């Protein structure tokens, strides 16, 4: 089914170089949330009415290609629909029209307005349009729904054109319409711009349709917050809060404990298993996934990170990292891209990892840096030890075998390989490979006689 998303407006109130509908909330641009709602309602033939600036940046930001029609100059919402229809072959059936700045809409709401347009039988007047309305707290900048004595919708009046009596009406036009496309095409050329904003209002189609004897059916949305449009950054923050609360609620219903939803920040790509616990002041972003029984937080941020089962992560920052089961991280650890921790690994306070794989049961419990490295299982990487992975020009790799013991304040100058079961003494500066079972100490590190 066909849909138009109106998104060519200047969005001046955002005061931004970025087109309004590309501003993100909960991990995705506004426009992506709208497209997802359309998808959920089976509206997969989507055309975006865009400004040239939006058109230039849209595909890259969304990560997918949508059909666009450029509207230039932007002479109002009615003009935007005219521009789109001039570009599309006439279609049969319903045409859904909504805006790119309403990221809280749901597939359910769209299905409702499409169902209202569907022919009912019984021989009444032809339905030109079904539209979503909502009762809102006042004052409001939304267009007012004007009904007649019989409760039938007669017109939509914009705030700047409204009489005081019309301004007092608290039923608003959400800006979501299902049109009979044939009738809409016939009515659009009759719009005028004789109004306070000098624009061609799509909303004026309603009075024209009614004057021609067609029906306009309102679909009252019980929760006005679903229809909130975003015009500035204050409204963006309010919408983010609502969307975040929705995501928290959804995961709590799936069996996740969220200590404080007010300070838990989730994004729409996040996946959580049951019996996950999220402690206060924690953000899970991007494609982060957390396995059953794991606890994240407080004061933590995970981006595009996958966490296994029964892990404990506190007061830490993890980016593009992978954790197996029963892993402990923090407090105050920093896992940078490519940290890959096998089951049972422990990472303690003030430890930084980057592009490093740690095998089963390995530990770096305090004050360490491990970068561009591969550690076997049960390696002990002591306090203050580091991989010197950068020689000023190149990044070099460190390899450490199973059961090796890297002593306090060891500096492993890469490229270097430490064999299985080897030991580096406290403070050693290791500049050559260490054989399996070998023990080295000093600066530069030299072999100790084998243990007797
Ligand atoms: C519009 C409605 C109003 C409704 C409100 C709901 C009109 C005249 N008014 O007002 O009744 O209560 O939405 O959110 O329709 N756009 C274009 N080209 C243009 C102008 C706008 O594509 O020339 C796009 C905008 O980018 C935006 C959408 O249309 O996504 C709505 O335009 P906006 O200026 O935000 O209209 P509102 O004043 O919010
Ligand atoms: Ca708007």
Tab-separated table of C-alpha atoms and ligand atoms in Angstrom:
chain	number	residue	atom	x	y	z
A	1	UNK	CA	0.000	0.000	0.000
A	2	UNK	CA	1.097	3.538	-0.752
A	3	UNK	CA	2.291	6.118	1.737
A	4	UNK	CA	3.708	9.617	1.596
A	5	UNK	CA	5.955	11.018	4.300
A	6	UNK	CA	6.076	14.801	4.259
A	7	UNK	CA	9.536	15.907	5.260
A	8	UNK	CA	10.559	18.817	3.041
A	9	UNK	CA	9.823	21.542	5.592
A	10	UNK	CA	12.730	23.696	6.668
A	11	UNK	CA	12.618	22.667	10.310
A	12	UNK	CA	13.932	26.139	11.178
A	13	UNK	CA	13.037	25.789	14.847
A	14	UNK	CA	15.664	23.049	15.276
A	15	UNK	CA	18.368	25.650	14.455
A	16	UNK	CA	20.525	22.934	12.968
A	17	UNK	CA	22.678	22.137	9.944
A	18	UNK	CA	21.154	18.646	10.031
A	19	UNK	CA	17.677	18.288	8.452
A	20	UNK	CA	15.103	17.950	11.229
A	21	UNK	CA	13.906	14.430	10.416
A	22	UNK	CA	17.469	13.084	10.553
A	23	UNK	CA	17.953	14.076	14.182
A	24	UNK	CA	18.264	10.869	16.187
A	25	UNK	CA	16.289	9.679	19.132
A	26	UNK	CA	16.845	6.351	20.859
A	27	UNK	CA	19.528	5.443	18.341
A	28	UNK	CA	17.753	6.133	15.071
A	29	UNK	CA	16.800	9.192	13.031
A	30	UNK	CA	13.226	10.385	13.487
A	31	UNK	CA	12.441	9.400	9.933
A	32	UNK	CA	13.543	5.782	10.519
A	33	UNK	CA	11.026	5.446	13.349
A	34	UNK	CA	8.253	6.676	11.048
A	35	UNK	CA	9.292	4.254	8.299
A	36	UNK	CA	9.272	1.384	10.829
A	37	UNK	CA	5.699	2.222	11.863
A	38	UNK	CA	4.647	2.289	8.183
A	39	UNK	CA	6.331	-1.095	7.645
A	40	UNK	CA	4.464	-2.514	10.622
A	41	UNK	CA	1.179	-1.407	9.036
A	42	UNK	CA	2.039	-3.034	5.699
A	43	UNK	CA	2.776	0.277	3.987
A	44	UNK	CA	5.863	-0.638	2.021
A	45	UNK	CA	5.439	1.591	-1.042
A	46	UNK	CA	6.800	4.747	0.571
A	47	UNK	CA	7.653	8.094	-0.997
A	48	UNK	CA	9.369	10.802	1.010
A	49	UNK	CA	8.739	14.422	0.046
A	50	UNK	CA	12.129	15.956	0.729
A	51	UNK	CA	14.103	19.152	0.461
A	52	UNK	CA	17.308	18.962	-1.593
A	53	UNK	CA	19.351	19.029	1.670
A	54	UNK	CA	17.416	16.086	3.098
A	55	UNK	CA	17.649	14.181	-0.167
A	56	UNK	CA	21.425	14.565	-0.177
A	57	UNK	CA	21.894	13.065	3.283
A	58	UNK	CA	18.935	10.760	3.744
A	59	UNK	CA	20.090	7.404	2.360
A	60	UNK	CA	23.410	7.512	4.141
A	61	UNK	CA	21.873	8.389	7.501
A	62	UNK	CA	19.051	5.853	7.205
A	63	UNK	CA	21.231	3.103	5.770
A	64	UNK	CA	18.585	2.304	3.151
A	65	UNK	CA	17.132	3.769	0.020
A	66	UNK	CA	13.642	5.286	-0.051
A	67	UNK	CA	11.896	6.832	-3.035
A	68	UNK	CA	12.036	10.625	-2.813
A	69	UNK	CA	10.358	13.516	-4.519
A	70	UNK	CA	12.009	16.903	-4.128
A	71	UNK	CA	9.716	19.783	-3.238
A	72	UNK	CA	11.401	23.098	-3.946
A	73	UNK	CA	10.321	25.708	-2.953
A	74	UNK	CA	8.249	24.459	-0.009
A	75	UNK	CA	4.863	26.107	-0.258
A	76	UNK	CA	2.983	24.121	2.354
A	77	UNK	CA	1.772	20.607	3.155
A	78	UNK	CA	-0.852	20.659	0.367
A	79	UNK	CA	1.792	21.696	-2.116
A	80	UNK	CA	4.033	18.879	-0.833
A	81	UNK	CA	1.361	16.272	-1.581
A	82	UNK	CA	0.758	17.818	-4.995
A	83	UNK	CA	4.473	17.546	-5.767
A	84	UNK	CA	4.494	13.884	-4.773
A	85	UNK	CA	1.371	12.939	-6.728
A	86	UNK	CA	2.649	14.729	-9.819
A	87	UNK	CA	5.569	12.316	-9.685
A	88	UNK	CA	3.583	9.128	-9.055
A	89	UNK	CA	1.381	7.272	-11.506
A	90	UNK	CA	-2.260	7.488	-10.341
A	91	UNK	CA	-2.996	4.625	-7.988
A	92	UNK	CA	-6.107	2.827	-6.904
A	93	UNK	CA	-7.021	2.537	-3.269
A	94	UNK	CA	-5.914	4.337	-0.149
A	95	UNK	CA	-3.006	6.732	0.158
A	96	UNK	CA	-1.621	7.249	3.641
A	97	UNK	CA	-0.078	10.638	4.363
A	98	UNK	CA	1.901	11.464	7.490
A	99	UNK	CA	4.898	13.580	8.467
A	100	UNK	CA	8.513	12.682	9.039
A	101	UNK	CA	8.538	14.541	12.350
A	102	UNK	CA	6.231	12.220	14.303
A	103	UNK	CA	8.500	9.382	15.431
A	104	UNK	CA	6.166	8.097	18.141
A	105	UNK	CA	3.430	6.861	15.788
A	106	UNK	CA	2.718	3.142	15.792
A	107	UNK	CA	1.737	0.595	13.175
A	108	UNK	CA	-1.440	-0.010	15.142
A	109	UNK	CA	-2.530	3.626	14.818
A	110	UNK	CA	-1.883	3.578	11.058
A	111	UNK	CA	-3.806	0.350	10.622
A	112	UNK	CA	-6.720	1.984	12.469
A	113	UNK	CA	-6.910	4.961	10.128
A	114	UNK	CA	-6.603	2.735	7.025
A	115	UNK	CA	-9.392	0.498	8.305
A	116	UNK	CA	-11.639	3.546	8.776
A	117	UNK	CA	-11.224	4.464	5.096
A	118	UNK	CA	-12.024	0.955	3.863
A	119	UNK	CA	-15.501	0.754	2.194
A	120	UNK	CA	-18.130	-0.115	4.799
A	121	UNK	CA	-20.990	-0.970	2.420
A	122	UNK	CA	-24.464	0.401	3.168
A	123	UNK	CA	-24.476	3.105	0.490
A	124	UNK	CA	-23.517	6.233	2.503
A	125	UNK	CA	-21.444	9.071	1.031
A	126	UNK	CA	-18.028	8.226	-0.396
A	127	UNK	CA	-15.335	8.540	2.271
A	128	UNK	CA	-12.713	11.001	1.059
A	129	UNK	CA	-10.497	10.773	4.079
A	130	UNK	CA	-10.039	9.166	7.474
A	131	UNK	CA	-7.804	11.135	9.811
A	132	UNK	CA	-6.323	10.748	13.270
A	133	UNK	CA	-7.444	13.207	15.918
A	134	UNK	CA	-6.448	13.507	19.579
A	135	UNK	CA	-7.502	15.502	22.613
A	136	UNK	CA	-4.520	17.439	23.920
A	137	UNK	CA	-3.551	19.560	26.873
A	138	UNK	CA	-3.810	23.271	26.046
A	139	UNK	CA	-2.308	25.425	24.753
A	140	UNK	CA	-1.460	23.534	21.585
A	141	UNK	CA	-0.097	24.465	18.158
A	142	UNK	CA	-1.926	21.662	16.372
A	143	UNK	CA	-4.677	22.370	13.864
A	144	UNK	CA	-8.168	22.250	15.393
A	145	UNK	CA	-10.848	19.781	14.312
A	146	UNK	CA	-14.111	21.597	13.649
A	147	UNK	CA	-17.221	19.402	13.893
A	148	UNK	CA	-20.859	20.257	13.130
A	149	UNK	CA	-23.827	19.837	15.462
A	150	UNK	CA	-24.124	16.203	14.369
A	151	UNK	CA	-20.513	15.492	15.348
A	152	UNK	CA	-19.362	15.239	11.729
A	153	UNK	CA	-15.936	16.683	10.849
A	154	UNK	CA	-16.396	19.857	8.754
A	155	UNK	CA	-12.917	21.366	8.578
A	156	UNK	CA	-9.450	21.705	10.055
A	157	UNK	CA	-8.379	25.174	11.112
A	158	UNK	CA	-4.734	26.080	11.685
A	159	UNK	CA	-3.935	27.918	14.917
A	160	UNK	CA	-2.849	31.092	13.141
A	161	UNK	CA	-6.120	31.231	11.213
A	162	UNK	CA	-8.441	30.207	14.066
A	163	UNK	CA	-11.132	32.299	15.739
A	164	UNK	CA	-11.024	32.422	19.577
A	165	UNK	CA	-13.891	29.888	19.667
A	166	UNK	CA	-11.992	27.529	17.359
A	167	UNK	CA	-8.808	27.970	19.406
A	168	UNK	CA	-10.704	26.771	22.460
A	169	UNK	CA	-11.406	23.401	20.776
A	170	UNK	CA	-9.218	20.670	22.255
A	171	UNK	CA	-9.535	18.052	19.520
A	172	UNK	CA	-6.462	18.272	17.308
A	173	UNK	CA	-5.426	17.173	13.843
A	174	UNK	CA	-2.599	14.687	14.306
A	175	UNK	CA	-1.517	15.088	10.683
A	176	UNK	CA	-2.069	11.414	9.766
A	177	UNK	CA	-4.525	10.816	6.947
A	178	UNK	CA	-5.778	7.931	4.817
A	179	UNK	CA	-7.078	9.457	1.576
A	180	UNK	CA	-9.074	8.101	-1.297
A	181	UNK	CA	-6.346	8.895	-3.808
A	182	UNK	CA	-8.702	9.578	-6.708
A	183	UNK	CA	-10.691	12.150	-4.733
A	184	UNK	CA	-7.539	13.715	-3.306
A	185	UNK	CA	-6.111	14.230	-6.798
A	186	UNK	CA	-9.322	15.988	-7.802
A	187	UNK	CA	-9.407	18.248	-4.730
A	188	UNK	CA	-5.759	19.365	-4.498
A	189	UNK	CA	-5.814	21.809	-7.456
A	190	UNK	CA	-8.597	23.723	-5.649
A	191	UNK	CA	-6.392	24.638	-2.639
A	192	UNK	CA	-5.522	28.292	-2.222
A	193	UNK	CA	-2.886	30.009	-0.116
A	194	UNK	CA	-5.113	32.768	1.211
A	195	UNK	CA	-4.318	32.186	4.865
A	196	UNK	CA	-2.138	33.554	7.632
A	197	UNK	CA	0.977	31.649	6.470
A	198	UNK	CA	0.449	32.137	2.723
A	199	UNK	CA	0.791	28.344	2.279
A	200	UNK	CA	-1.156	25.640	0.501
A	201	UNK	CA	-2.520	23.691	3.473
A	202	UNK	CA	-3.264	19.998	3.019
A	203	UNK	CA	-5.763	20.450	5.825
A	204	UNK	CA	-7.993	22.615	3.584
A	205	UNK	CA	-8.795	19.501	1.544
A	206	UNK	CA	-11.102	18.443	4.363
A	207	UNK	CA	-13.542	21.367	4.008
A	208	UNK	CA	-13.456	20.971	0.205
A	209	UNK	CA	-14.326	17.272	0.462
A	210	UNK	CA	-17.167	17.976	2.887
A	211	UNK	CA	-18.507	20.750	0.602
A	212	UNK	CA	-18.628	18.191	-2.222
A	213	UNK	CA	-20.764	15.881	-0.085
A	214	UNK	CA	-18.024	13.376	0.789
A	215	UNK	CA	-17.513	11.974	4.250
A	216	UNK	CA	-14.474	12.585	6.472
A	217	UNK	CA	-14.070	10.099	9.302
A	218	UNK	CA	-12.147	10.950	12.469
A	219	UNK	CA	-10.216	8.242	14.292
A	220	UNK	CA	-9.682	9.437	17.850
A	221	UNK	CA	-6.312	8.372	19.270
A	222	UNK	CA	-6.697	7.723	22.998
A	223	UNK	CA	-3.087	8.632	23.841
A	224	UNK	CA	-2.238	12.014	22.323
A	225	UNK	CA	1.471	11.456	23.027
A	226	UNK	CA	1.636	8.956	20.151
A	227	UNK	CA	0.910	11.818	17.756
A	228	UNK	CA	3.344	14.413	19.082
A	229	UNK	CA	5.244	16.195	16.332
A	230	UNK	CA	8.787	17.443	16.857
A	231	UNK	CA	9.488	21.016	15.851
A	232	UNK	CA	12.350	21.984	18.187
A	233	UNK	CA	14.895	20.353	20.481
A	234	UNK	CA	12.714	20.684	23.543
A	235	UNK	CA	10.097	18.541	21.815
A	236	UNK	CA	12.846	16.182	20.637
A	237	UNK	CA	13.913	15.585	24.241
A	238	UNK	CA	10.299	15.064	25.330
A	239	UNK	CA	9.747	12.513	22.545
A	240	UNK	CA	12.964	10.702	23.412
A	241	UNK	CA	11.781	10.387	26.990
A	242	UNK	CA	8.480	8.884	25.852
A	243	UNK	CA	10.148	6.470	23.439
A	244	UNK	CA	12.691	5.427	26.070
A	245	UNK	CA	9.922	4.783	28.582
A	246	UNK	CA	8.176	2.634	25.973
A	247	UNK	CA	11.340	0.591	25.357
A	248	UNK	CA	11.926	0.125	29.103
A	249	UNK	CA	8.336	-0.970	29.592
A	250	UNK	CA	8.560	-3.406	26.672
A	251	UNK	CA	11.689	-5.071	28.135
A	252	UNK	CA	10.337	-5.143	31.682
A	253	UNK	CA	7.316	-7.028	30.313
A	254	UNK	CA	9.769	-9.450	28.668
A	255	UNK	CA	11.341	-10.248	32.043
A	256	UNK	CA	14.082	-7.643	32.435
A	257	UNK	CA	14.536	-5.894	35.801
A	258	UNK	CA	15.169	-2.187	35.352
A	259	UNK	CA	16.046	-0.563	38.649
A	260	UNK	CA	15.306	2.976	37.475
A	261	UNK	CA	13.677	3.451	34.058
A	262	UNK	CA	14.158	7.209	34.418
A	263	UNK	CA	17.950	6.837	34.212
A	264	UNK	CA	18.099	3.810	31.921
A	265	UNK	CA	18.679	4.735	28.295
A	266	UNK	CA	17.762	2.131	25.700
A	267	UNK	CA	17.860	2.213	21.923
A	268	UNK	CA	15.572	0.390	19.545
A	269	UNK	CA	18.263	-2.049	18.277
A	270	UNK	CA	19.027	-3.406	21.784
A	271	UNK	CA	18.091	-6.995	22.681
A	272	UNK	CA	17.823	-8.281	26.257
A	273	UNK	CA	17.231	-11.797	27.558
A	274	UNK	CA	15.038	-12.531	30.552
A	275	UNK	CA	16.382	-12.017	34.054
A	276	UNK	CA	18.774	-9.355	32.868
A	277	UNK	CA	19.139	-6.613	35.492
A	278	UNK	CA	19.919	-3.022	34.556
A	279	UNK	CA	21.056	-0.781	37.392
A	280	UNK	CA	20.675	2.983	37.464
A	281	UNK	CA	22.276	5.446	35.096
A	282	UNK	CA	23.064	2.962	32.363
A	283	UNK	CA	22.876	3.364	28.589
A	284	UNK	CA	22.603	0.428	26.196
A	285	UNK	CA	23.067	1.610	22.643
A	286	UNK	CA	23.206	0.407	19.061
A	287	UNK	CA	23.029	-3.350	18.564
A	288	UNK	CA	23.939	-4.243	22.130
A	289	UNK	CA	22.700	-7.658	23.303
A	290	UNK	CA	22.698	-9.010	26.845
A	291	UNK	CA	22.257	-12.681	27.772
A	292	UNK	CA	20.159	-14.264	30.494
A	293	UNK	CA	20.952	-13.453	34.116
A	294	UNK	CA	23.527	-10.744	33.406
A	295	UNK	CA	23.610	-7.503	35.368
A	296	UNK	CA	24.675	-4.201	33.800
A	297	UNK	CA	25.330	-0.979	35.712
A	298	UNK	CA	25.244	1.232	37.558
A	299	UNK	CA	26.838	4.078	35.579
A	300	UNK	CA	27.689	2.058	32.493
A	301	UNK	CA	27.520	2.549	28.757
A	302	UNK	CA	27.532	-0.260	26.197
A	303	UNK	CA	27.583	0.366	22.460
A	304	UNK	CA	27.256	-2.430	19.884
A	305	UNK	CA	28.437	-4.918	22.490
A	306	UNK	CA	27.333	-8.487	23.034
A	307	UNK	CA	27.276	-9.886	26.567
A	308	UNK	CA	26.796	-13.560	27.425
A	309	UNK	CA	24.932	-15.095	30.355
A	310	UNK	CA	25.475	-14.400	34.073
A	311	UNK	CA	27.954	-11.563	33.451
A	312	UNK	CA	28.473	-8.687	35.905
A	313	UNK	CA	29.367	-5.294	34.445
A	314	UNK	CA	29.564	-2.227	36.669
A	315	UNK	CA	30.616	1.400	36.201
A	316	UNK	CA	32.309	0.689	32.872
A	317	UNK	CA	32.310	1.711	29.225
A	318	UNK	CA	32.231	-0.998	26.535
A	319	UNK	CA	32.282	-0.392	22.785
A	320	UNK	CA	32.066	-3.027	20.034
A	321	UNK	CA	33.137	-5.754	22.427
A	322	UNK	CA	32.157	-9.390	22.897
A	323	UNK	CA	31.833	-11.151	26.229
A	324	UNK	CA	31.210	-14.852	26.821
A	325	UNK	CA	29.436	-16.222	29.894
A	326	UNK	CA	30.283	-15.523	33.552
A	327	UNK	CA	32.508	-12.563	32.679
A	328	UNK	CA	33.097	-9.791	35.233
A	329	UNK	CA	33.981	-6.251	34.153
A	330	UNK	CA	34.614	-3.199	36.311
A	331	UNK	CA	34.263	-1.046	38.135
A	332	UNK	CA	35.972	1.573	35.955
A	333	UNK	CA	37.027	-0.580	33.026
A	334	UNK	CA	37.207	0.607	29.418
A	335	UNK	CA	36.663	-1.971	26.694
A	336	UNK	CA	37.367	-0.474	23.298
A	337	UNK	CA	36.488	-1.988	19.913
A	338	UNK	CA	37.601	-5.564	19.448
A	339	UNK	CA	37.762	-6.602	23.093
A	340	UNK	CA	36.775	-10.274	23.008
A	341	UNK	CA	36.492	-12.050	26.364
A	342	UNK	CA	35.971	-15.794	26.671
A	343	UNK	CA	33.947	-17.391	29.480
A	344	UNK	CA	34.969	-16.568	33.025
A	345	UNK	CA	37.298	-13.668	32.239
A	346	UNK	CA	37.699	-11.025	34.978
A	347	UNK	CA	38.525	-7.419	34.107
A	348	UNK	CA	38.924	-5.139	37.108
A	349	UNK	CA	39.300	-1.447	37.802
A	350	UNK	CA	41.326	0.875	35.560
A	351	UNK	CA	41.901	-1.747	32.904
A	352	UNK	CA	41.754	-0.761	29.248
A	353	UNK	CA	41.405	-3.299	26.451
A	354	UNK	CA	41.532	-2.731	22.723
A	355	UNK	CA	41.459	-5.267	19.932
A	356	UNK	CA	42.404	-7.974	22.405
A	357	UNK	CA	41.197	-11.518	22.882
A	358	UNK	CA	41.415	-13.079	26.351
A	359	UNK	CA	40.959	-16.850	26.671
A	360	UNK	CA	38.884	-18.671	29.264
A	361	UNK	CA	39.423	-17.679	32.864
A	362	UNK	CA	42.112	-15.081	32.170
A	363	UNK	CA	42.322	-12.147	34.552
A	364	UNK	CA	43.441	-8.527	34.429
A	365	UNK	CA	42.177	-7.283	37.739
A	366	UNK	CA	43.832	-3.883	38.159
A	367	UNK	CA	45.452	-1.021	36.263
A	368	UNK	CA	46.446	-2.628	32.974
A	369	UNK	CA	46.467	-1.941	29.253
A	370	UNK	CA	46.081	-4.800	26.799
A	371	UNK	CA	45.995	-3.770	23.145
A	372	UNK	CA	46.385	-5.713	19.882
A	373	UNK	CA	46.881	-8.904	21.849
A	374	UNK	CA	45.850	-12.498	22.076
A	375	UNK	CA	45.940	-14.155	25.491
A	376	UNK	CA	45.355	-17.859	26.047
A	377	UNK	CA	43.348	-19.248	28.931
A	378	UNK	CA	44.073	-18.684	32.639
A	379	UNK	CA	46.591	-15.955	31.994
A	380	UNK	CA	47.206	-13.648	34.946
A	381	UNK	CA	47.903	-10.123	33.781
A	382	UNK	CA	48.927	-8.320	36.988
A	383	UNK	CA	48.516	-4.752	38.215
A	384	UNK	CA	50.305	-2.136	36.156
A	385	UNK	CA	51.329	-4.505	33.364
A	386	UNK	CA	50.927	-3.297	29.812
A	387	UNK	CA	51.395	-4.327	26.222
A	388	UNK	CA	53.575	-1.716	24.522
A	389	UNK	CA	51.777	-2.157	21.227
A	390	UNK	CA	52.796	1.095	19.536
A	391	UNK	CA	56.396	1.822	18.580
A	392	UNK	CA	55.657	5.302	17.306
A	393	UNK	CA	54.971	4.088	13.789
A	394	UNK	CA	53.274	0.702	13.846
A	395	UNK	CA	50.801	-1.158	16.023
A	396	UNK	CA	52.376	-4.510	16.938
A	397	UNK	CA	50.840	-7.666	18.332
A	398	UNK	CA	51.395	-9.483	21.591
A	399	UNK	CA	50.697	-13.181	22.027
A	400	UNK	CA	50.568	-14.834	25.439
A	401	UNK	CA	50.186	-18.594	25.960
A	402	UNK	CA	47.907	-20.403	28.395
A	403	UNK	CA	48.686	-20.167	32.132
A	404	UNK	CA	51.332	-17.467	31.669
A	405	UNK	CA	51.919	-15.063	34.579
A	406	UNK	CA	52.615	-11.462	33.634
A	407	UNK	CA	54.027	-9.850	36.779
A	408	UNK	CA	53.227	-6.442	38.232
A	409	UNK	CA	54.408	-3.517	36.124
A	410	UNK	CA	55.692	-5.721	33.295
A	411	UNK	CA	56.076	-3.932	29.971
A	412	UNK	CA	55.712	-6.310	27.041
A	413	UNK	CA	57.307	-4.605	24.057
A	414	UNK	CA	55.477	-5.838	20.954
A	415	UNK	CA	55.779	-7.597	18.606
A	416	UNK	CA	56.360	-10.294	21.195
A	417	UNK	CA	55.294	-13.784	22.151
A	418	UNK	CA	55.195	-15.110	25.706
A	419	UNK	CA	55.037	-18.906	25.837
A	420	UNK	CA	52.685	-21.138	27.774
A	421	UNK	CA	53.271	-21.137	31.516
A	422	UNK	CA	56.002	-18.471	31.222
A	423	UNK	CA	56.528	-15.811	33.888
A	424	UNK	CA	57.647	-12.192	33.727
A	425	UNK	CA	58.869	-10.770	37.023
A	426	UNK	CA	57.675	-7.541	38.639
A	427	UNK	CA	58.914	-4.511	36.769
A	428	UNK	CA	60.435	-6.427	33.882
A	429	UNK	CA	60.745	-4.801	30.489
A	430	UNK	CA	60.407	-7.687	28.061
A	431	UNK	CA	61.874	-6.980	24.639
A	432	UNK	CA	62.253	-10.507	23.228
A	433	UNK	CA	60.076	-13.592	23.014
A	434	UNK	CA	59.843	-15.737	26.156
A	435	UNK	CA	59.846	-19.492	25.709
A	436	UNK	CA	57.168	-21.745	27.238
A	437	UNK	CA	57.870	-22.211	30.967
A	438	UNK	CA	60.690	-19.640	30.899
A	439	UNK	CA	60.984	-17.034	33.707
A	440	UNK	CA	62.396	-13.590	32.953
A	441	UNK	CA	63.121	-10.519	35.118
A	442	UNK	CA	64.748	-7.114	34.854
A	443	UNK	CA	65.219	-4.361	32.307
A	444	UNK	CA	65.798	-5.622	29.697
A	445	UNK	CA	64.349	-8.890	30.957
A	446	UNK	CA	66.725	-11.878	31.191
A	447	UNK	CA	66.065	-15.504	31.939
A	448	UNK	CA	66.170	-16.719	35.530
A	449	UNK	CA	67.596	-20.174	36.152
A	450	UNK	CA	64.820	-22.762	35.973
A	451	UNK	CA	63.050	-23.523	39.277
A	452	UNK	CA	64.621	-26.385	41.161
B	1	LIG	C1	0.622	20.342	10.436
B	1	LIG	C2	-0.886	20.510	10.136
B	1	LIG	C3	-1.616	20.662	11.454
B	1	LIG	C4	-1.347	19.461	12.342
B	1	LIG	C5	0.157	19.240	12.535
B	1	LIG	C6	0.395	17.920	13.228
B	1	LIG	C7	-1.022	21.621	7.985
B	1	LIG	C8	-1.276	22.911	7.288
B	1	LIG	N1	-1.071	21.659	9.319
B	1	LIG	O1	1.045	21.535	11.062
B	1	LIG	O2	-3.017	20.771	11.225
B	1	LIG	O3	-1.966	19.654	13.602
B	1	LIG	O4	0.814	19.188	11.248
B	1	LIG	O5	1.749	17.699	13.449
B	1	LIG	O6	-0.817	20.609	7.349
B	1	LIG	N2	6.223	19.922	4.903
B	1	LIG	C9	6.628	19.716	3.597
B	1	LIG	N3	6.539	20.722	2.695
B	1	LIG	C10	6.049	21.942	3.043
B	1	LIG	C11	5.635	22.143	4.374
B	1	LIG	C12	5.733	21.127	5.273
B	1	LIG	O7	7.082	18.615	3.249
B	1	LIG	O8	5.998	22.808	2.158
B	1	LIG	C13	6.331	18.815	5.861
B	1	LIG	C14	7.205	19.171	7.041
B	1	LIG	O9	8.550	18.805	6.814
B	1	LIG	C15	6.603	18.365	8.170
B	1	LIG	C16	5.136	18.209	7.754
B	1	LIG	O10	5.060	18.553	6.387
B	1	LIG	O11	7.179	17.078	8.269
B	1	LIG	C17	4.221	19.130	8.558
B	1	LIG	O12	4.647	20.460	8.363
B	1	LIG	P1	4.779	21.448	9.587
B	1	LIG	O13	5.250	22.754	9.071
B	1	LIG	O14	5.535	20.821	10.687
B	1	LIG	O15	3.237	21.587	9.934
B	1	LIG	P2	2.617	21.907	11.337
B	1	LIG	O16	2.668	23.368	11.567
B	1	LIG	O17	3.186	21.034	12.372
B	2	LIG	CA1	5.070	19.712	12.640
